[in-house]
Amino acid sequence: MRAKSSHNLPTDSTLLRNWRRWESGESRPDDFYAPIISATFDTVTAAFFPKARPNRDDELLSATGMDTLEFIGRLRMSDVSPATLDAIRITAERLCCEYSYADPHELHAEGTAWLRRITSLLDGRLTLAQHRDILVLAGWVALLVGCVDYDLGRRTAAEATRRAALSLGQEAENAEIIGWSAEMAAWFALTQGNYRSAIDATEQVTESCGRLGAGVQLAAQRAKAWARLGDQRRVDEALTEGRAILQRLDHPINLDNHFVVDPQKFDFYAMDCCRVAGEDRLAETYANEVIRNATRADGSVRNPMRVSEAHLTLAVVAVRNRDLELALDEGLRAFAGKRRSLPSLMWIAGETAREIIARYPGDPRTRAYLDQLRSLAGE
């Protein structure tokens, strides 16, 4: 009896034509013939008839229904023009330059509105380069909004915005934004008296920011923390590190940008460290230099928040020299400016108050100064 087969055998002529096509490579044996032919040559099917690996690019393109040129063209298509991105870039720069003097409530409102506009572009069609550019621009504006939030005493909002900026920086692989978000974390910790956390925040990104402006700022914040922990050796090391990074950087084009570090700004940080360390003569020299550099020829103040802290430094030096009148005068001048970073100002003003109380505890002028601080804290 003849064996049954599920495969209908072809005629001799058909089998001969198929064989010739198999030999020429025009076609391949199907799953019925391939094992038979392989067994004839004493091997396995996969060795004799290996399966062709699909081309991954062809597979992807096939799945999209597009040919190569169309696929590449889609990657280059965008709903955002270069002119629009340039305009946003200019606006982000302007906002960062207005940080030192603009009304914080107005700056916060405008910064938040622009942050929404910028991030909304991510929902549209963008080139890969544009996608990264928008992440970076959003990161800078988020950093600015976070700084203003903290100036206004909104700690929770400031930390949330700082984390958002960090996330944008990480997605864009932008070390500068990542570094500045760490610097903000250090600043928050410092003004809350958490000096160890401030140091930890700076050390997490020190290596990646060794050639960036953010690295200078990180070193300065670390120096301020070590100064308050009483470790002068590490203060000197941090300041030396910051100066070395600053020396390697090109001189910045726009010194008004809050996220630009220049030699004058580094003097501001050195002033703080000298005051805390009790190096009064050097602290006084730095403070006068900060005020001079921050004052324009017409007498207007370019960096009011730096000037406020410089006056507090002069107040501390004065009270240590037993000149209460001068100390109180300088201390009150620190509150004269309309643009304030409340946490930073209260932090330094509190340190100044402790110096005054230690030397003039029962003086009515001391009580008047403390009342001034309390009224400021309640604003």
Coordinates of C-alpha atoms in Angstrom, one line a residue:
M1 CA 0.0 0.0 0.0
R2 CA 1.3 3.4 -0.9
A3 CA 2.0 5.8 1.9
K4 CA -0.3 8.8 2.3
S5 CA 1.1 12.3 2.1
S6 CA -0.4 15.7 2.8
H7 CA 1.8 17.2 0.1
N8 CA 0.8 16.5 -3.5
L9 CA 3.8 15.3 -5.4
P10 CA 4.5 17.2 -8.7
T11 CA 5.1 15.6 -12.0
D12 CA 8.7 14.8 -13.1
S13 CA 8.8 17.8 -15.4
T14 CA 7.5 20.2 -12.7
L15 CA 10.0 18.9 -10.2
L16 CA 12.8 19.3 -12.7
R17 CA 11.8 23.0 -13.3
N18 CA 11.7 23.6 -9.5
W19 CA 15.1 22.0 -9.1
R20 CA 16.6 24.3 -11.7
R21 CA 15.1 27.4 -10.0
W22 CA 16.5 26.2 -6.6
E23 CA 19.9 25.7 -8.1
S24 CA 20.0 29.1 -9.8
G25 CA 18.8 30.8 -6.6
E26 CA 15.6 32.1 -8.3
S27 CA 13.6 30.5 -5.5
R28 CA 14.0 28.4 -2.4
P29 CA 12.5 24.9 -1.5
D30 CA 9.5 25.2 0.7
D31 CA 9.1 23.5 4.1
F32 CA 8.3 20.1 2.5
Y33 CA 11.2 19.8 0.2
A34 CA 13.9 21.6 2.2
P35 CA 14.2 18.8 4.9
I36 CA 14.1 16.1 2.2
I37 CA 16.9 17.7 0.2
S38 CA 18.9 18.4 3.4
A39 CA 18.6 14.8 4.5
T40 CA 19.8 13.6 1.1
F41 CA 23.0 15.4 1.7
D42 CA 23.2 14.2 5.3
T43 CA 22.7 17.6 7.0
V44 CA 20.0 19.6 8.7
T45 CA 17.7 22.1 7.1
A46 CA 19.0 25.2 8.9
A47 CA 22.5 24.4 7.8
F48 CA 21.6 23.9 4.2
F49 CA 18.9 26.5 3.9
P50 CA 19.7 29.2 6.5
K51 CA 16.9 31.7 7.1
A52 CA 17.7 35.1 5.8
R53 CA 17.9 37.8 8.5
P54 CA 15.5 40.7 7.8
N55 CA 17.1 44.1 7.3
R56 CA 16.1 46.1 10.4
D57 CA 15.9 49.4 8.6
D58 CA 13.7 47.8 5.8
E59 CA 11.5 46.3 8.5
L60 CA 11.0 49.6 10.2
L61 CA 10.4 51.4 7.0
S62 CA 8.0 48.8 5.9
A63 CA 6.1 49.1 9.1
T64 CA 5.7 52.8 8.6
G65 CA 4.6 52.4 5.0
M66 CA 7.3 54.9 3.9
D67 CA 10.3 54.5 1.7
T68 CA 13.7 55.7 2.8
L69 CA 13.6 59.2 1.4
E70 CA 10.1 59.8 2.8
F71 CA 11.2 58.5 6.2
I72 CA 14.3 60.7 6.4
G73 CA 12.2 63.7 5.2
R74 CA 9.7 63.2 8.0
L75 CA 12.6 63.4 10.6
R76 CA 13.5 66.7 9.1
M77 CA 10.0 68.2 9.1
S78 CA 8.9 70.7 11.7
D79 CA 6.1 72.9 12.7
V80 CA 8.5 75.4 14.3
S81 CA 10.6 77.7 12.2
P82 CA 14.2 78.7 13.1
A83 CA 13.0 82.3 13.5
T84 CA 10.6 81.1 16.2
L85 CA 13.3 79.3 18.1
D86 CA 15.6 82.3 17.9
A87 CA 12.9 84.5 19.3
I88 CA 12.3 82.1 22.2
R89 CA 16.1 81.9 22.8
I90 CA 16.3 85.7 23.0
T91 CA 13.3 85.8 25.4
A92 CA 14.8 83.2 27.7
E93 CA 18.0 85.2 27.8
R94 CA 16.1 88.4 28.6
L95 CA 14.2 86.8 31.4
C96 CA 17.5 85.5 33.0
C97 CA 19.0 88.9 32.7
E98 CA 16.1 90.6 34.4
Y99 CA 16.4 88.4 37.5
S100 CA 18.5 90.8 39.5
Y101 CA 16.2 93.8 39.3
A102 CA 12.7 93.0 38.0
D103 CA 9.7 92.8 40.2
P104 CA 9.8 89.1 41.3
H105 CA 6.0 88.6 41.0
E106 CA 5.9 90.0 37.5
L107 CA 9.0 88.1 36.5
H108 CA 7.6 84.9 37.9
A109 CA 4.3 85.4 36.0
E110 CA 6.1 86.0 32.7
G111 CA 8.6 83.2 33.3
T112 CA 5.8 80.7 34.0
A113 CA 3.8 81.8 31.0
W114 CA 6.8 81.4 28.7
L115 CA 7.6 78.0 30.3
R116 CA 4.1 76.8 29.3
R117 CA 4.5 78.2 25.7
I118 CA 7.9 76.6 25.3
T119 CA 6.9 73.1 26.6
S120 CA 3.8 73.2 24.5
L121 CA 6.0 73.1 21.4
L122 CA 7.0 69.6 22.4
D123 CA 3.5 68.4 21.4
G124 CA 4.1 69.5 17.8
R125 CA 6.2 68.1 15.0
L126 CA 9.9 68.9 15.6
T127 CA 13.3 67.8 14.2
L128 CA 15.5 65.9 16.6
A129 CA 17.8 69.0 17.0
Q130 CA 14.8 71.3 17.7
H131 CA 13.4 68.8 20.3
R132 CA 16.7 69.1 22.2
D133 CA 16.9 72.9 21.8
I134 CA 13.4 73.3 23.3
L135 CA 14.2 71.0 26.2
V136 CA 17.3 73.2 26.9
L137 CA 15.4 76.5 26.6
A138 CA 12.6 75.1 28.9
G139 CA 15.3 74.0 31.4
W140 CA 16.8 77.5 31.6
V141 CA 13.4 79.2 32.1
A142 CA 12.5 76.5 34.7
L143 CA 15.7 77.3 36.6
L144 CA 14.8 81.0 36.6
V145 CA 11.3 80.4 37.8
G146 CA 12.6 78.2 40.6
C147 CA 15.0 80.9 41.7
V148 CA 12.2 83.5 41.8
D149 CA 9.9 81.1 43.7
Y150 CA 12.5 80.7 46.4
D151 CA 13.2 84.4 46.6
L152 CA 9.5 84.8 47.3
G153 CA 9.6 82.3 50.1
R154 CA 7.8 79.5 48.2
R155 CA 10.0 76.6 49.1
T156 CA 7.8 73.8 48.0
A157 CA 7.1 75.3 44.5
A158 CA 10.8 76.2 44.2
E159 CA 11.9 72.7 44.8
A160 CA 9.3 71.2 42.4
T161 CA 10.5 73.6 39.7
R162 CA 14.1 72.8 40.4
R163 CA 13.4 69.1 40.0
A164 CA 11.6 69.8 36.7
A165 CA 14.6 71.8 35.4
L166 CA 16.9 68.9 36.5
S167 CA 14.7 66.4 34.5
L168 CA 14.8 68.7 31.4
G169 CA 18.5 69.0 31.7
Q170 CA 18.9 65.2 32.0
E171 CA 16.7 64.5 29.0
A172 CA 18.6 67.1 26.9
E173 CA 21.9 65.7 28.3
N174 CA 22.9 69.3 29.2
A175 CA 25.5 69.3 32.0
E176 CA 25.1 73.1 32.6
I177 CA 21.4 72.9 33.5
I178 CA 22.1 69.8 35.6
G179 CA 24.9 71.7 37.4
W180 CA 22.7 74.7 38.1
S181 CA 19.9 72.6 39.4
A182 CA 22.4 71.1 41.9
E183 CA 23.6 74.6 42.8
M184 CA 20.0 75.6 43.5
A185 CA 19.7 72.6 45.8
A186 CA 22.9 73.7 47.6
W187 CA 21.5 77.3 47.9
F188 CA 18.2 76.1 49.4
A189 CA 20.1 73.9 51.9
L190 CA 22.5 76.7 52.9
T191 CA 19.8 79.3 53.6
Q192 CA 18.0 76.7 55.7
G193 CA 21.1 76.0 57.8
N194 CA 21.6 72.5 56.4
Y195 CA 25.3 72.8 55.5
R196 CA 26.1 69.1 55.1
S197 CA 23.3 68.7 52.5
A198 CA 24.6 71.8 50.7
I199 CA 28.0 70.2 50.4
D200 CA 26.5 66.9 49.3
A201 CA 24.5 68.6 46.6
T202 CA 27.6 70.2 45.1
E203 CA 29.8 67.2 45.2
Q204 CA 27.3 65.0 43.2
V205 CA 28.0 66.9 40.0
T206 CA 31.4 68.4 40.6
E207 CA 33.2 66.2 38.1
S208 CA 30.8 66.9 35.2
C209 CA 30.9 70.6 35.8
G210 CA 34.7 71.1 36.1
R211 CA 34.8 73.2 32.9
L212 CA 31.5 75.0 33.2
G213 CA 30.3 78.2 34.8
A214 CA 28.0 76.1 37.1
G215 CA 31.2 74.5 38.5
V216 CA 32.4 77.9 39.7
Q217 CA 29.1 78.5 41.5
L218 CA 29.1 75.0 43.0
A219 CA 32.6 75.5 44.4
A220 CA 31.5 78.8 45.9
Q221 CA 28.5 77.4 47.6
R222 CA 30.6 74.5 49.0
A223 CA 33.1 77.1 50.4
K224 CA 30.2 79.0 52.1
A225 CA 29.0 75.7 53.7
W226 CA 32.5 74.7 54.9
A227 CA 33.0 78.3 56.3
R228 CA 30.0 77.8 58.6
L229 CA 31.2 74.4 59.6
G230 CA 34.5 76.0 60.6
D231 CA 36.8 74.1 58.2
Q232 CA 39.0 76.8 56.8
R233 CA 41.2 74.4 54.9
R234 CA 38.3 73.1 52.9
V235 CA 37.0 76.7 52.4
D236 CA 40.4 77.6 50.8
E237 CA 40.3 74.4 48.7
A238 CA 36.8 75.2 47.4
L239 CA 37.6 78.8 46.6
T240 CA 40.9 77.8 44.9
E241 CA 38.9 75.2 42.8
G242 CA 36.3 77.8 41.8
R243 CA 39.0 80.3 40.8
A244 CA 40.8 77.7 38.7
I245 CA 37.6 76.8 36.8
L246 CA 36.8 80.5 36.3
Q247 CA 40.3 81.1 35.0
R248 CA 39.8 78.5 32.3
L249 CA 36.5 79.9 31.1
D250 CA 36.1 82.5 28.3
H251 CA 35.0 85.9 29.5
P252 CA 31.2 85.9 29.4
I253 CA 29.6 88.1 26.8
N254 CA 26.5 88.9 28.9
L255 CA 27.3 89.5 32.5
D256 CA 23.7 90.4 33.3
N257 CA 22.5 86.8 32.9
H258 CA 21.9 85.3 36.3
F259 CA 23.4 82.0 35.2
V260 CA 26.7 83.5 34.2
V261 CA 29.6 83.6 36.6
D262 CA 32.2 86.3 36.4
P263 CA 35.1 87.3 38.6
Q264 CA 33.0 90.0 40.3
K265 CA 30.4 87.4 41.3
F266 CA 33.1 85.2 42.7
D267 CA 34.4 88.1 44.8
F268 CA 30.9 88.3 46.3
Y269 CA 31.2 84.7 47.5
A270 CA 34.7 85.2 48.8
M271 CA 33.3 88.2 50.8
D272 CA 30.9 85.9 52.5
C273 CA 33.5 83.3 53.4
C274 CA 35.9 85.9 54.8
R275 CA 33.2 87.5 56.9
V276 CA 32.2 84.1 58.4
A277 CA 35.9 83.2 59.0
G278 CA 36.5 86.5 60.9
E279 CA 38.9 87.9 58.3
D280 CA 37.3 91.3 58.7
R281 CA 39.8 93.4 56.7
L282 CA 39.6 91.2 53.7
A283 CA 35.8 90.9 54.0
E284 CA 35.5 94.7 54.1
T285 CA 37.7 95.0 51.0
Y286 CA 35.5 92.5 49.1
A287 CA 32.3 94.2 50.3
N288 CA 33.4 97.6 49.1
E289 CA 34.5 96.1 45.8
V290 CA 31.1 94.4 45.4
I291 CA 29.3 97.6 45.9
R292 CA 31.5 99.5 43.6
N293 CA 31.2 97.0 40.8
A294 CA 27.4 96.8 41.2
T295 CA 26.9 100.5 41.0
R296 CA 26.6 102.2 37.6
A297 CA 28.1 105.6 36.8
D298 CA 24.7 107.3 37.3
G299 CA 24.4 105.8 40.8
S300 CA 21.8 103.2 40.0
V301 CA 22.5 99.7 41.2
R302 CA 23.0 96.8 38.8
N303 CA 22.9 94.0 41.3
P304 CA 20.8 95.1 44.3
M305 CA 20.8 91.7 46.0
R306 CA 24.6 91.5 46.0
V307 CA 24.8 95.0 47.4
S308 CA 22.4 94.2 50.2
E309 CA 24.6 91.3 51.4
A310 CA 27.7 93.6 51.0
H311 CA 26.1 96.1 53.4
L312 CA 25.4 93.3 55.9
T313 CA 29.1 92.3 55.7
L314 CA 30.1 95.9 56.4
A315 CA 27.6 95.9 59.3
V316 CA 29.3 92.8 60.8
V317 CA 32.7 94.3 60.4
A318 CA 31.5 97.5 62.1
V319 CA 30.0 95.8 65.1
R320 CA 33.1 93.7 65.6
N321 CA 34.9 97.0 65.7
R322 CA 32.5 98.2 68.4
D323 CA 30.8 100.8 66.1
L324 CA 27.1 100.0 66.7
E325 CA 25.9 103.2 64.9
L326 CA 27.7 102.3 61.7
A327 CA 26.7 98.6 62.0
L328 CA 23.0 99.5 62.3
D329 CA 23.3 102.0 59.5
E330 CA 24.8 99.5 57.2
G331 CA 22.3 96.8 58.3
L332 CA 19.3 99.0 57.5
R333 CA 20.8 100.0 54.1
A334 CA 20.7 96.3 53.3
F335 CA 16.9 96.5 53.3
A336 CA 16.6 99.6 51.1
G337 CA 16.5 97.8 47.8
K338 CA 13.1 96.7 46.3
R339 CA 14.6 93.6 44.7
R340 CA 15.3 91.0 47.4
S341 CA 15.9 87.3 47.8
L342 CA 14.1 86.9 51.1
P343 CA 15.7 83.6 52.3
S344 CA 19.2 84.8 51.5
L345 CA 18.7 88.2 53.0
M346 CA 17.1 86.8 56.2
W347 CA 19.9 84.2 56.5
I348 CA 22.7 86.8 56.4
A349 CA 20.7 89.4 58.3
G350 CA 20.2 86.7 61.0
E351 CA 23.9 86.1 61.2
T352 CA 24.4 89.9 61.5
A353 CA 21.8 90.1 64.3
R354 CA 23.6 87.5 66.3
E355 CA 26.8 89.5 66.1
I356 CA 25.0 92.6 67.3
I357 CA 23.2 90.8 70.1
A358 CA 26.4 89.2 71.3
R359 CA 28.0 92.7 71.8
Y360 CA 25.0 94.9 72.6
P361 CA 22.3 92.6 74.0
G362 CA 20.4 95.2 76.0
D363 CA 20.7 98.2 73.8
P364 CA 17.4 99.6 72.5
R365 CA 19.0 100.1 69.1
T366 CA 19.6 96.3 69.0
R367 CA 15.9 95.7 69.7
A368 CA 14.9 98.2 66.9
Y369 CA 17.1 96.3 64.5
L370 CA 15.5 93.0 65.5
D371 CA 12.0 94.5 65.0
Q372 CA 13.1 95.5 61.5
L373 CA 14.1 91.9 60.8
R374 CA 10.8 90.6 62.1
S375 CA 8.8 93.0 60.0
L376 CA 10.8 91.9 56.9
A377 CA 10.2 88.2 57.7
G378 CA 6.5 88.9 57.9
E379 CA 6.2 90.6 54.5

